[in-house]
XYZ file of C-alpha atoms in Angstrom:
625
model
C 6.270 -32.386 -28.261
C 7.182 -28.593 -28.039
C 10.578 -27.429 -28.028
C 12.172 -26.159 -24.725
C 12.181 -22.795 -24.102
C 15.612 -21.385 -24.799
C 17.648 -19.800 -21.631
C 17.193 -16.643 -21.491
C 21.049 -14.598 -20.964
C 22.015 -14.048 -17.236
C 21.978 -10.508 -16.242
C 25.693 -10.101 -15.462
C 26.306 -6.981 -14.310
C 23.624 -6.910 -11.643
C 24.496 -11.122 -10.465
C 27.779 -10.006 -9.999
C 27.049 -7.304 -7.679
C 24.236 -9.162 -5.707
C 27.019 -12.186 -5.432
C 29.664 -9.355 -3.861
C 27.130 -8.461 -1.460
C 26.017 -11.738 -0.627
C 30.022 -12.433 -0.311
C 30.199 -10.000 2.347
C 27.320 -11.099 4.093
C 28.506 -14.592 4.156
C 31.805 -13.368 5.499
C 30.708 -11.674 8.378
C 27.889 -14.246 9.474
C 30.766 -17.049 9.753
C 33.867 -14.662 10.624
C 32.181 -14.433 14.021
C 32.280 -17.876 15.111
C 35.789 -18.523 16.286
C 35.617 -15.191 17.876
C 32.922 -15.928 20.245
C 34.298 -18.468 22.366
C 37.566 -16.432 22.864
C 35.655 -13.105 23.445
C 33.140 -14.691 25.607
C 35.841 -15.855 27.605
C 37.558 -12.944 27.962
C 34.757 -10.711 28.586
C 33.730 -12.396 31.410
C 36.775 -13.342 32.952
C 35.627 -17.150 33.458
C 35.726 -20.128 31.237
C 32.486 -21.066 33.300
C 29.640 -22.142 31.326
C 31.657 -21.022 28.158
C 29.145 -23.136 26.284
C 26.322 -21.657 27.450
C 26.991 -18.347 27.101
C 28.659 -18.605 23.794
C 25.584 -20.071 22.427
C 22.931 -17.215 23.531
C 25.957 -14.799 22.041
C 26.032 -16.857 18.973
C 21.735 -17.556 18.431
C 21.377 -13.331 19.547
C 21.983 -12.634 15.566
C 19.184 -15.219 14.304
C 16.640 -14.513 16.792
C 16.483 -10.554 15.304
C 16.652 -11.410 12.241
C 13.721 -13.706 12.847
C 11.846 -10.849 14.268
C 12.929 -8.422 11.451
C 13.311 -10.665 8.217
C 9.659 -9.878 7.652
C 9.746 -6.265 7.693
C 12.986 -6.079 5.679
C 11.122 -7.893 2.684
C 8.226 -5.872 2.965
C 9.896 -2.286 2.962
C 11.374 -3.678 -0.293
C 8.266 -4.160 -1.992
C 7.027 -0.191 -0.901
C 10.335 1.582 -1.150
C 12.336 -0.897 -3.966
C 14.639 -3.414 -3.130
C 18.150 -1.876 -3.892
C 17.608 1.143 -0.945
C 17.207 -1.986 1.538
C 19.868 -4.015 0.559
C 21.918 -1.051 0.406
C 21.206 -0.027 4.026
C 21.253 -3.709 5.045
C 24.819 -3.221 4.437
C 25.415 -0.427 6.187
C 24.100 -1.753 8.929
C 26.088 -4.607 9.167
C 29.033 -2.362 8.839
C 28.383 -0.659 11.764
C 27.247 -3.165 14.281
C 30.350 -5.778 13.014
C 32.401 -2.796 14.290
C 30.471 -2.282 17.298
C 31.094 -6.145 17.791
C 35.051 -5.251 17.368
C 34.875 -2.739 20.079
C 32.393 -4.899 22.272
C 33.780 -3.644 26.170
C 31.080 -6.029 27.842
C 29.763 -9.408 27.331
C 25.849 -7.202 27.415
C 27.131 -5.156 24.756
C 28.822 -7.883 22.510
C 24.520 -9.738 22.873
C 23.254 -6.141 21.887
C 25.703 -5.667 18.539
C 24.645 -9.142 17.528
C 21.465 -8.544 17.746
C 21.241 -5.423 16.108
C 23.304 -6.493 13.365
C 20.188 -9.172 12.840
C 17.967 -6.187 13.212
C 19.531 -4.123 10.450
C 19.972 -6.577 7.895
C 17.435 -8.857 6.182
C 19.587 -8.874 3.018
C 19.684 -12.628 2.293
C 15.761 -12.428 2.019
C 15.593 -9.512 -0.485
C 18.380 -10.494 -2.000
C 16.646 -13.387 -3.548
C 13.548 -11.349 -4.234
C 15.803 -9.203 -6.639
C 17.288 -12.113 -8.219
C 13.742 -13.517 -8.585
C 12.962 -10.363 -10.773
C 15.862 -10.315 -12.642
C 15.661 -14.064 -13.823
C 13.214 -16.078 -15.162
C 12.290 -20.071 -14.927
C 15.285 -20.611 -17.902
C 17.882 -19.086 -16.098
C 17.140 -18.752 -12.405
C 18.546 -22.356 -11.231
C 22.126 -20.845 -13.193
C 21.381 -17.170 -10.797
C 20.581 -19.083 -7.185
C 23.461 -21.108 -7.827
C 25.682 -18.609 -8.369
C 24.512 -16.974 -4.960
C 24.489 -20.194 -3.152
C 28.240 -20.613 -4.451
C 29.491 -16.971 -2.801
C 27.446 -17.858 0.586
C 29.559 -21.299 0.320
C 33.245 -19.223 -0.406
C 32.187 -16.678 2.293
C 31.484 -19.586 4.774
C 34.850 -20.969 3.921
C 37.067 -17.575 3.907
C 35.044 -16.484 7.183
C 35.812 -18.787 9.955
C 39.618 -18.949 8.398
C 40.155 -15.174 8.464
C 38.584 -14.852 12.368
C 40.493 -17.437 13.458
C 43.649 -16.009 12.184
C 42.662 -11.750 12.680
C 42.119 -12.542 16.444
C 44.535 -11.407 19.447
C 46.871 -9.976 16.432
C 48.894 -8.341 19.427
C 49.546 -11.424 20.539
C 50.469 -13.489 17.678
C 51.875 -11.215 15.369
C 53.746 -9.206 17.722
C 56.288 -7.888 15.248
C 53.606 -5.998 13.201
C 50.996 -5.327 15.649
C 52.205 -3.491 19.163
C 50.501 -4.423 22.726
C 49.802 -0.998 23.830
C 48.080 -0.303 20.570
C 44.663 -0.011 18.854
C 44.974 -3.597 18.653
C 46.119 -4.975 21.711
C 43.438 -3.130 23.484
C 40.696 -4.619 21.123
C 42.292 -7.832 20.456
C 39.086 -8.686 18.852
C 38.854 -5.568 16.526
C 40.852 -6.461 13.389
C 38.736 -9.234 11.625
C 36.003 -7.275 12.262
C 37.325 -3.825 10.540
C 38.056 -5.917 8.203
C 34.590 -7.231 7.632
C 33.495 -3.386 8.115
C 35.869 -2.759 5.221
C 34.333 -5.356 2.923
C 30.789 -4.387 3.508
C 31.496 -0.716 2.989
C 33.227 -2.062 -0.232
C 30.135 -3.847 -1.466
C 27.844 -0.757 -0.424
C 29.838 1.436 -2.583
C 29.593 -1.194 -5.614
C 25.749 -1.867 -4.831
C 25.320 2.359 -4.813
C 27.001 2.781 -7.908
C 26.774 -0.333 -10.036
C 23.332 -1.980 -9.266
C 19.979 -0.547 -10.609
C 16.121 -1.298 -9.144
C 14.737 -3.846 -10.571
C 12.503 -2.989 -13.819
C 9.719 -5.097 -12.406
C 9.938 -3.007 -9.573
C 9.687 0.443 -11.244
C 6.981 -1.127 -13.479
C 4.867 -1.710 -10.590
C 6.054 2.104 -8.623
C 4.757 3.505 -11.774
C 1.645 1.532 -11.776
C 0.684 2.487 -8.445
C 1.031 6.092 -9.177
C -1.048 6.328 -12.020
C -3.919 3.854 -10.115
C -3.547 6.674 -7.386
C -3.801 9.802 -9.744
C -6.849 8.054 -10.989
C -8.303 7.015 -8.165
C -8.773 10.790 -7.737
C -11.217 11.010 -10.260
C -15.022 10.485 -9.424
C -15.888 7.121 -10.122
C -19.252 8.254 -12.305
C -19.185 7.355 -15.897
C -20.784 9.859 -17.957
C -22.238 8.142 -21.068
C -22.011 11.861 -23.072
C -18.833 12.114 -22.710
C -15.610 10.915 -24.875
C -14.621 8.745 -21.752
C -13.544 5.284 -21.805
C -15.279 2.944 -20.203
C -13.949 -0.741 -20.217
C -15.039 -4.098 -19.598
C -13.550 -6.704 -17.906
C -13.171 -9.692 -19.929
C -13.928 -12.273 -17.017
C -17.569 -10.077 -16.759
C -18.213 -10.339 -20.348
C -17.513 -14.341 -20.202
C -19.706 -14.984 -17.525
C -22.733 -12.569 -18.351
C -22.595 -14.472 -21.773
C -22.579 -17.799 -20.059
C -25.189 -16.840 -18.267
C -27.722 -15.982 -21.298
C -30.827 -17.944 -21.950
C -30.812 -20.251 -24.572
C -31.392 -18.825 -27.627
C -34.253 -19.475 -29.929
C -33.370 -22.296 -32.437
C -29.703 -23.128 -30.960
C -28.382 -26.212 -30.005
C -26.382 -24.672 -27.361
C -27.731 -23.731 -23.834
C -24.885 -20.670 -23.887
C -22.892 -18.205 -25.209
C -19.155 -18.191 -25.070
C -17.174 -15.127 -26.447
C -13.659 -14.959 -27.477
C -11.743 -13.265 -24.730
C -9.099 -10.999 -27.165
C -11.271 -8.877 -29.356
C -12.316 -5.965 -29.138
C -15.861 -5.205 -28.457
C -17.692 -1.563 -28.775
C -20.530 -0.315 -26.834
C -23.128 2.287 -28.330
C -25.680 4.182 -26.997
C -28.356 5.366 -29.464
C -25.882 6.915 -31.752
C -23.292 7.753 -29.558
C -20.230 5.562 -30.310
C -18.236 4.890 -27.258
C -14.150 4.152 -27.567
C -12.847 0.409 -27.711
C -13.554 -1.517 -24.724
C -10.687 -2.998 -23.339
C -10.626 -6.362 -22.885
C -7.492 -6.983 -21.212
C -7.248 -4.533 -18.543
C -8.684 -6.287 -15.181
C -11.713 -4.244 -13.343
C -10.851 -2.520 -9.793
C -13.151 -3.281 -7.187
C -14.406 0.235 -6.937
C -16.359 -0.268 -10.774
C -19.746 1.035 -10.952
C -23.121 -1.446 -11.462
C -25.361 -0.123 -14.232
C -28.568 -2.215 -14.688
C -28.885 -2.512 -18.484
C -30.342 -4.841 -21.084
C -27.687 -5.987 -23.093
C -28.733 -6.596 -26.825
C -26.329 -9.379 -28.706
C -26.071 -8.962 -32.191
C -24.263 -11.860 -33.633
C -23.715 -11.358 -37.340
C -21.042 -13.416 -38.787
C -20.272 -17.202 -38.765
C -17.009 -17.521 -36.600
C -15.341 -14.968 -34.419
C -10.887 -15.141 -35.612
C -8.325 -13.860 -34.298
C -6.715 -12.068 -36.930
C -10.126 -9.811 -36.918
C -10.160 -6.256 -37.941
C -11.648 -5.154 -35.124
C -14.723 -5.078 -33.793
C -17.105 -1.984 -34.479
C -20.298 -0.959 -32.888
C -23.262 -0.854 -34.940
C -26.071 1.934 -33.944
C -29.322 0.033 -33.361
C -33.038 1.258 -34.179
C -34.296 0.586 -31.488
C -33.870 3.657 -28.318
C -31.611 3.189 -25.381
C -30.113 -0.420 -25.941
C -26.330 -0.780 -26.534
C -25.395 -3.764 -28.823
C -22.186 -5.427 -29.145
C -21.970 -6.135 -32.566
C -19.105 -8.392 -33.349
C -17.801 -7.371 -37.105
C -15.539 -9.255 -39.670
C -13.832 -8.821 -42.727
C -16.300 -11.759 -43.478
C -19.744 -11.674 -45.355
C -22.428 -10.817 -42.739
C -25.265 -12.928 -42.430
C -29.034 -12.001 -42.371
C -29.734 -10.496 -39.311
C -32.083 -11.914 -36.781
C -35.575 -10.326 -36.848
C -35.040 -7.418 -33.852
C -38.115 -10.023 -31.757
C -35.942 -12.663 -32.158
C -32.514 -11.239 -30.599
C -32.063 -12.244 -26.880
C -32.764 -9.482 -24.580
C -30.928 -9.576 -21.164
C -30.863 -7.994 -17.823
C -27.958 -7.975 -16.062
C -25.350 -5.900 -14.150
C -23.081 -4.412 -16.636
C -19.713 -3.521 -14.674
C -18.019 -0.408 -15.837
C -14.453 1.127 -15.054
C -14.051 4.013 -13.481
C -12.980 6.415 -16.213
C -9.011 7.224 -15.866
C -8.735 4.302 -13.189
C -9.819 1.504 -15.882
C -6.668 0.288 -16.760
C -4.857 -0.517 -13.554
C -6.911 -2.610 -10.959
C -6.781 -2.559 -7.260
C -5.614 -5.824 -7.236
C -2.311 -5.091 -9.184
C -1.435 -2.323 -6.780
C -2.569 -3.786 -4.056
C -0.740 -6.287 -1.517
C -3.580 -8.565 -0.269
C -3.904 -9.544 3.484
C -1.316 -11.471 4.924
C -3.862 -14.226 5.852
C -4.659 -14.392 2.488
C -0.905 -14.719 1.840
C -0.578 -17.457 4.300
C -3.256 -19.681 3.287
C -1.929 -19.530 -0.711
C -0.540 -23.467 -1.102
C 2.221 -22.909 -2.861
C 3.262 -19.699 -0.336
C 2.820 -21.944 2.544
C 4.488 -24.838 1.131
C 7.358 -23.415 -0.001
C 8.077 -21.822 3.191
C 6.995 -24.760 5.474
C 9.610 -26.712 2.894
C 12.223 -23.895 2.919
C 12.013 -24.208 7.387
C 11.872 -27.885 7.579
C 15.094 -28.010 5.453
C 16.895 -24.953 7.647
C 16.159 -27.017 11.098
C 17.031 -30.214 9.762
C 20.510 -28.989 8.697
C 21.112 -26.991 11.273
C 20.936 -29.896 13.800
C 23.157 -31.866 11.827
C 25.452 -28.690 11.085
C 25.489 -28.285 14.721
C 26.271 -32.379 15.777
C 28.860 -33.050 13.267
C 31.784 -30.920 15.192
C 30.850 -32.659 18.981
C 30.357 -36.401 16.823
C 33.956 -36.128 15.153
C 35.421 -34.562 18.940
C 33.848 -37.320 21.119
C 35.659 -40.252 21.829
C 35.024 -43.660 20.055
C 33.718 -45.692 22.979
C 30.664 -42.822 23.107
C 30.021 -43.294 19.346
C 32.479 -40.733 17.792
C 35.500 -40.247 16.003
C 38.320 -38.764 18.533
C 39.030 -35.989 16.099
C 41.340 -33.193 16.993
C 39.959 -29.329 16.155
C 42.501 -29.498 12.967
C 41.081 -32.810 12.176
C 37.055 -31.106 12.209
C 38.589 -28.383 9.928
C 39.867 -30.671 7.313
C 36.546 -32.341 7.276
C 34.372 -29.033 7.176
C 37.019 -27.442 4.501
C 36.744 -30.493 2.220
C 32.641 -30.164 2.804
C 32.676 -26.201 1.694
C 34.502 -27.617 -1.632
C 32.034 -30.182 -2.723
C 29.441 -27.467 -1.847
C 31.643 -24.989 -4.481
C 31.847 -27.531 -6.759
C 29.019 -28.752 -6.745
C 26.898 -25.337 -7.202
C 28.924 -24.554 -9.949
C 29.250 -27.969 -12.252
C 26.154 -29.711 -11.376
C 23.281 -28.000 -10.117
C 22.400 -25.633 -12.904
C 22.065 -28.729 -15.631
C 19.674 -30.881 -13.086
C 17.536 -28.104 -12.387
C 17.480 -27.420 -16.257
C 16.927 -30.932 -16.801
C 14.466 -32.488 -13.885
C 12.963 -28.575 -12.607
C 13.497 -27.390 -8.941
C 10.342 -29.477 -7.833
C 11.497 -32.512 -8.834
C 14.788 -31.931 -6.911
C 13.209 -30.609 -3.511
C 11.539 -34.081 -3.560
C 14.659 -35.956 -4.899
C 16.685 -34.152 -1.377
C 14.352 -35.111 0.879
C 14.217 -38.883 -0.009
C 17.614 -38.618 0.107
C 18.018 -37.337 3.467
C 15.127 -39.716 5.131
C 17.361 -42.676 4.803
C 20.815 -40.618 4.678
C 20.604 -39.458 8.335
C 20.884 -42.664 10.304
C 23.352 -43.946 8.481
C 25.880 -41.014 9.033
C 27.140 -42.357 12.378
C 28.398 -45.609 11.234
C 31.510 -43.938 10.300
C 32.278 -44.619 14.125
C 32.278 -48.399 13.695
C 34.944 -47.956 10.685
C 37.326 -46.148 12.928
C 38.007 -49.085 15.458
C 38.746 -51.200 12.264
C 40.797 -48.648 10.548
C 41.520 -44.797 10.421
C 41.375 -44.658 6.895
C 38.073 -46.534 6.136
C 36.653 -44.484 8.976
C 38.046 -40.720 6.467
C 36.578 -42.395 3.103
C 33.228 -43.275 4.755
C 32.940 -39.819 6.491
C 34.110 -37.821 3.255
C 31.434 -39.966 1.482
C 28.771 -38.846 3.594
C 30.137 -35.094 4.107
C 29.913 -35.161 0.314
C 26.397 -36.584 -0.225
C 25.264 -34.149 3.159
C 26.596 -31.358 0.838
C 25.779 -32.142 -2.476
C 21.872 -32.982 -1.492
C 21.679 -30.032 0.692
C 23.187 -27.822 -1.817
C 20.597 -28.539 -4.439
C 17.884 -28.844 -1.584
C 18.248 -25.423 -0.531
C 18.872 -24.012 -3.872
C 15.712 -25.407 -5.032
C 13.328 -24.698 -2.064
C 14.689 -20.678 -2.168
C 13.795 -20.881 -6.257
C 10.374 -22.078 -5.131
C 9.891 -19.767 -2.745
C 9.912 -16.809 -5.056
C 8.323 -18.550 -7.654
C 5.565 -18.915 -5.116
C 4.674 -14.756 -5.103
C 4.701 -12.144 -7.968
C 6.374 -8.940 -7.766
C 4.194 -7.138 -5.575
C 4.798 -9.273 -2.815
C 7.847 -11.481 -3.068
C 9.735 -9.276 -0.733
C 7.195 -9.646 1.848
C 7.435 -13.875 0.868
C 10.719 -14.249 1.127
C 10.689 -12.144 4.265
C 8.782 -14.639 6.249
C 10.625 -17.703 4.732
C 14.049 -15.849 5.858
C 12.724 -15.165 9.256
C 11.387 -18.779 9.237
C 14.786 -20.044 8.701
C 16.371 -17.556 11.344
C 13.992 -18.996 13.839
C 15.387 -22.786 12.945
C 19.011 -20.995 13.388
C 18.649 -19.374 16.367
C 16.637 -22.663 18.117
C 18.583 -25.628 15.925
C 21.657 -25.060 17.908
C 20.047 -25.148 21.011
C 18.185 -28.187 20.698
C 20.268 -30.082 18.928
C 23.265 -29.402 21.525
C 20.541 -30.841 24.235
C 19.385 -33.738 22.587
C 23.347 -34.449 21.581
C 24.388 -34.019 25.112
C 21.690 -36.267 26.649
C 22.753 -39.262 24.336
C 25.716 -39.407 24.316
C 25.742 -39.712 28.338
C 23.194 -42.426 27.852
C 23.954 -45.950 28.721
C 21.794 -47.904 26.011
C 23.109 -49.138 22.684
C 23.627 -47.247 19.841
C 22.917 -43.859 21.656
C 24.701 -41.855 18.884
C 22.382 -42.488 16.599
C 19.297 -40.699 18.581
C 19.733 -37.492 17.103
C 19.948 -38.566 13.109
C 16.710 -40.833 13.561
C 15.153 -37.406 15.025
C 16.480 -35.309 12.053
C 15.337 -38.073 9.937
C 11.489 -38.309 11.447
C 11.553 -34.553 10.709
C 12.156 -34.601 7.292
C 9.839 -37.140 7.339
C 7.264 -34.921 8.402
C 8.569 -31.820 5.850
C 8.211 -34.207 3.240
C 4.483 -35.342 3.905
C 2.604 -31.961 5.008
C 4.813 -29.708 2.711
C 7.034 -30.987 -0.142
C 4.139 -33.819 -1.371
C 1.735 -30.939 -1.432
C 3.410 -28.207 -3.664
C 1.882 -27.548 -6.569
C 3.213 -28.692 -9.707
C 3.753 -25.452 -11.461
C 5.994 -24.538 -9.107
C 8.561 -24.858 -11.538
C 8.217 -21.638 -13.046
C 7.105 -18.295 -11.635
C 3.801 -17.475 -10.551
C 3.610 -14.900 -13.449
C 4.637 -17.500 -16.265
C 2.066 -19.925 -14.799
C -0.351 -17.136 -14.751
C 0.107 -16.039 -18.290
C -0.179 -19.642 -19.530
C -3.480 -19.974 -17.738
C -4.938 -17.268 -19.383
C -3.059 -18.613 -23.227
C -5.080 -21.831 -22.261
C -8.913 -20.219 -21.221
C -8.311 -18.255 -24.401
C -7.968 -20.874 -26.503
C -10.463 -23.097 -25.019
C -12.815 -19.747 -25.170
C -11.653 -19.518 -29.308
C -12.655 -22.645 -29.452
C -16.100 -22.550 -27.732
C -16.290 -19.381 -29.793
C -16.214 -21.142 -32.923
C -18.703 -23.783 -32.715
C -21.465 -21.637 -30.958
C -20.664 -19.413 -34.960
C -20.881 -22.234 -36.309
C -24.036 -23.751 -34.865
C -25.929 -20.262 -35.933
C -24.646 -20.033 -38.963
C -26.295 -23.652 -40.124
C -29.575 -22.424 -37.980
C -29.782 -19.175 -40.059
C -28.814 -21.387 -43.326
C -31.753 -23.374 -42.724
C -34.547 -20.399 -41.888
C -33.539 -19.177 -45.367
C -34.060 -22.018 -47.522
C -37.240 -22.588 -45.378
């Protein structure tokens, strides 16, 4: 059994400013709520329908980042993903502040949703950690972000509850015919303005694009200087052309059998070097790694195989092309350190017609396909793309319908199925829930992931949650038989609710950009942030509904509709999406990739080896006959 792959170092410097961005994000996406119901109130002068309007106030921010999310990601992968989390920022700088100064209940909807139009951070945001990390130290990266969202969910709600009205409560510090008594909703939100501009000034001047990034900028540049260059190949010339290795492997498949071998095909070794010449003319090294670009050019040409030693290595010197006798008939003539043997008679080496594919010139080394986005229906219908996501949504609805339940269960009464809490009672119960999550991204999830692989622990949270769901209102019985059974069962289950969901999430946003490669992972984790702003902006909704209608219902048991729901959807998640992810999930798309190919090459050497070998006991045997 191989050794594990050691962890590769954290990048530091540019974690630590992704996690103060992400900080400030999380800040002002929770410092909002207590606000609403106080500004909503206020701004239209009735506490009519508070709830109603408070909730399309409150769902205005997810529905436009649901219809922007996408975009967002896939600016990043044209213009870099630093520029758009930098003006992400910026624009949630200036619409919090707009918020602040909101003089109409219209124009306090329109600053929410344009913050949500400005900002699809939280999607990019992983795509940059994605490129910074690999499979040995990602889980460590994603938890650290996952732990700042968690602080900034706790510090949020605390510092709008307290910032509001200041005229009124702090009266000897903040004066009522001030700034702040006539925006009595202004201060926590210049002070979320403040924080963001803080974290765009340490983003500007403290984190760098992303070499993978750059890499690929660069790449696309030279494909389009090439491009330029007429795709004819002239054969005079001291160009270059190249061969694509995947061409070579199945034209050589795809000989006859030849005379006196065993084997029905060839099978070449996919790393040498191989040389084409023409007459005397000795073309440069064909390349066998580059890939080919779609705009090659066909040449019909017989391709003459001379195979003149006994087993193709590795460690070869190179392969060099060999002139031939015969006119106009290129040869690749595989050449070892190795005694040649005797040469087939020229009417016994296999003649073939075939389409010989050949580079463009200056374009050869860059394909279309590595500069290239494909379609997005091509994106779409990838399994592991459209897994992940459909995992990364099923997870985001199923927790937002329990997020939003879990404050009206502990606030109704107990003869409807709840817990009578006060508001400072909820608090306590959400505050001790944001410190298992702290505690639990820092301690615990970084060593499972290490040790079972962010597949393995999607699956684990969604067993977990099938059965964990109904269960969660029993706490309800405990509290007519005492108080404090009824706290010890309900911080047991707020633990396990944050603890699974904590490495469920985690683990389905890892998966998510391990499902795409650079040159579309914004655009991927675009959709799958948009898909989980759509859960967002709906959960709340729906969940409120189905709440509200069962808890007014006369049958038994009626607080428990709701959980078997959430359960029979996770159900579903877990059948069409989590059972179906592919197993290499585990690592990135690239690693898989490059493994793939370490594997074909081997089995190729391999192949290679005994199709030498097999001619070098035919041509053995012709001499001593």
């Amino acid at each position: 059994m191989s050794a594990k792959k050691p962890q590769t170092p954290v990048p530091m410097r540019e974690l630590v400013v992704l996690a103060s961005m992400n900080l400030s994000e999380a800040f002002q996406g929770n410092l909002v709520w207590p606000v609403i119901p106080f500004m909503v109130e206020d701004l239209r002068g009735t506490k009519e329908d508070l709830g109603y309007y408070s909730g399309i106030l409150g769902c205005a921010f997810s529905l436009a980042q649901f219809c922007s999310s996408f975009w967002w990601g896939k600016m990043s992968d044209l213009y870099g993903r630093r520029p758009i989390l930098l003006c992400g920022l910026l624009g949630s700088m200036i619409s919090i502040l707009m918020f602040g100064f909101s003089p109409t209940y219209a124009f306090a909807v329109f600053s929410r949703a344009l913050c949500g139009f400005l900002n699809g951070n939280l999607g990019v945001s992983k795509s940059y950690l994605g490129e910074i990390t690999d499979s040995t130290n990602r889980p460590v990266a994603f938890s650290v972000l996952n732990f700042t969202w968690g602080l900034g969910s706790i510090v949020g709600p605390i510092a709008g509850g307290f910032l509001i009205q200041p005229a009124e409560r702090y009266p000897s510090v903040f004066a009522a015919d001030g700034l702040f008594g006539a925006e009595p909703y202004l201060l926590p939100c210049l002070v979320s303005g403040v924080i963001s501009f803080s974290a765009v000034a340490f983003g500007y001047f403290m984190l760098p694009e992303t070499k993978k990034w750059l890499a690929l900028k660069e790449k696309k540049v030279e494909y389009k200087r090439a491009s330029t260059i007429s795709p004819i190949m002239d054969i005079e010339t001291d160009s270059v052309p190249k061969v694509h290795s995947n061409w070579l492997h199945l034209v050589l498949n795809k000989l006859p059998k030849t005379k006196g071998s065993s084997k029905g095909y060839f099978k070449v070794h996919s790393t040498p070097e191989l040389s084409i010449t023409e007459d005397d003319q000795d073309l440069d090294q064909v390349d066998m790694a580059s890939p080919l670009p779609r705009s090659a050019t066909k040449l019909r040409t017989p391709i003459h195989l001379r195979l003149s030693h006994s087993k193709l290595e590795r460690q070869n010197e190179g392969e060099i092309a060999q002139p031939t006798a015969k006119g106009n008939k290129p040869r690749f003539t595989p050449q070892t350190s190795r005694d040649l043997l005797p040469e087939l008679d020229d009417a016994e080496e296999p003649v073939v017609e075939t389409e010989l594919l050949v580079h463009e010139p200056e374009a050869a080394a860059i394909s279309q396909d590595e500069v290239k986005a494909p379609p997005a229906k091509e994106l779409i219908r990838d399994p592991a793309i459209l897994t992940s996501i459909g995992a990364y949504g099923t997870f985001a609805l199923m927790y937002i319908f329990f997020d939003e339940s879990f404050p009206l269960y502990c606030k109704a009464s107990v003869e409807s199925g709840g817990l009578a809490f006060s508001s400072q009672q909820i608090g306590m119960a959400m505050t001790a829930g944001g410190i298992f999550l702290i505690l639990f991204q820092i301690f615990f999830f970084p060593s499972l992931a290490k040790r079972f692989g962010v597949l393995q622990l999607i699956r684990w949270s969604y067993l977990l949650l099938i059965p964990f769901f109904p269960i969660f209102p029993l706490s309800s019985f405990f509290m007519s038989v005492s108080e404090v059974m009824a706290w010890i069962y309900l911080l047991f289950t707020v633990l396990i609710k944050v603890s699974v969901g904590a490495m469920g999430f985690t683990a389905v946003n890892i998966s998510v950009s391990n499902s795409s490669n650079s040159l579309t992972l914004g655009t991927i984790n675009g959709v799958g942030q948009s898909v989980a702003s759509l859960a967002r902006a709906l959960g709340p909704y729906l969940g409120g509904t189905i709440w509200a209608w069962s808890i007014d219902s006369t049958f038994p048991m009626h607080q428990f509709v709701l959980y078997f729901i959430i359960s029979l959807i996770t159900i579903l998640g877990y059948v069409f999406f989590v059972k179906r992810m592919p197993t290499w999930l585990d690592q990135s798309r690239e690693e898989m990739e490059k493994k793939q190919v370490t594997v074909e090459l081997q089995q190729v050497d391999e192949t290679t080896s005994k199709v030498f070998d097999d001619l070098e006991k035919k041509l053995g045997r012709r001499e001593r006959v």
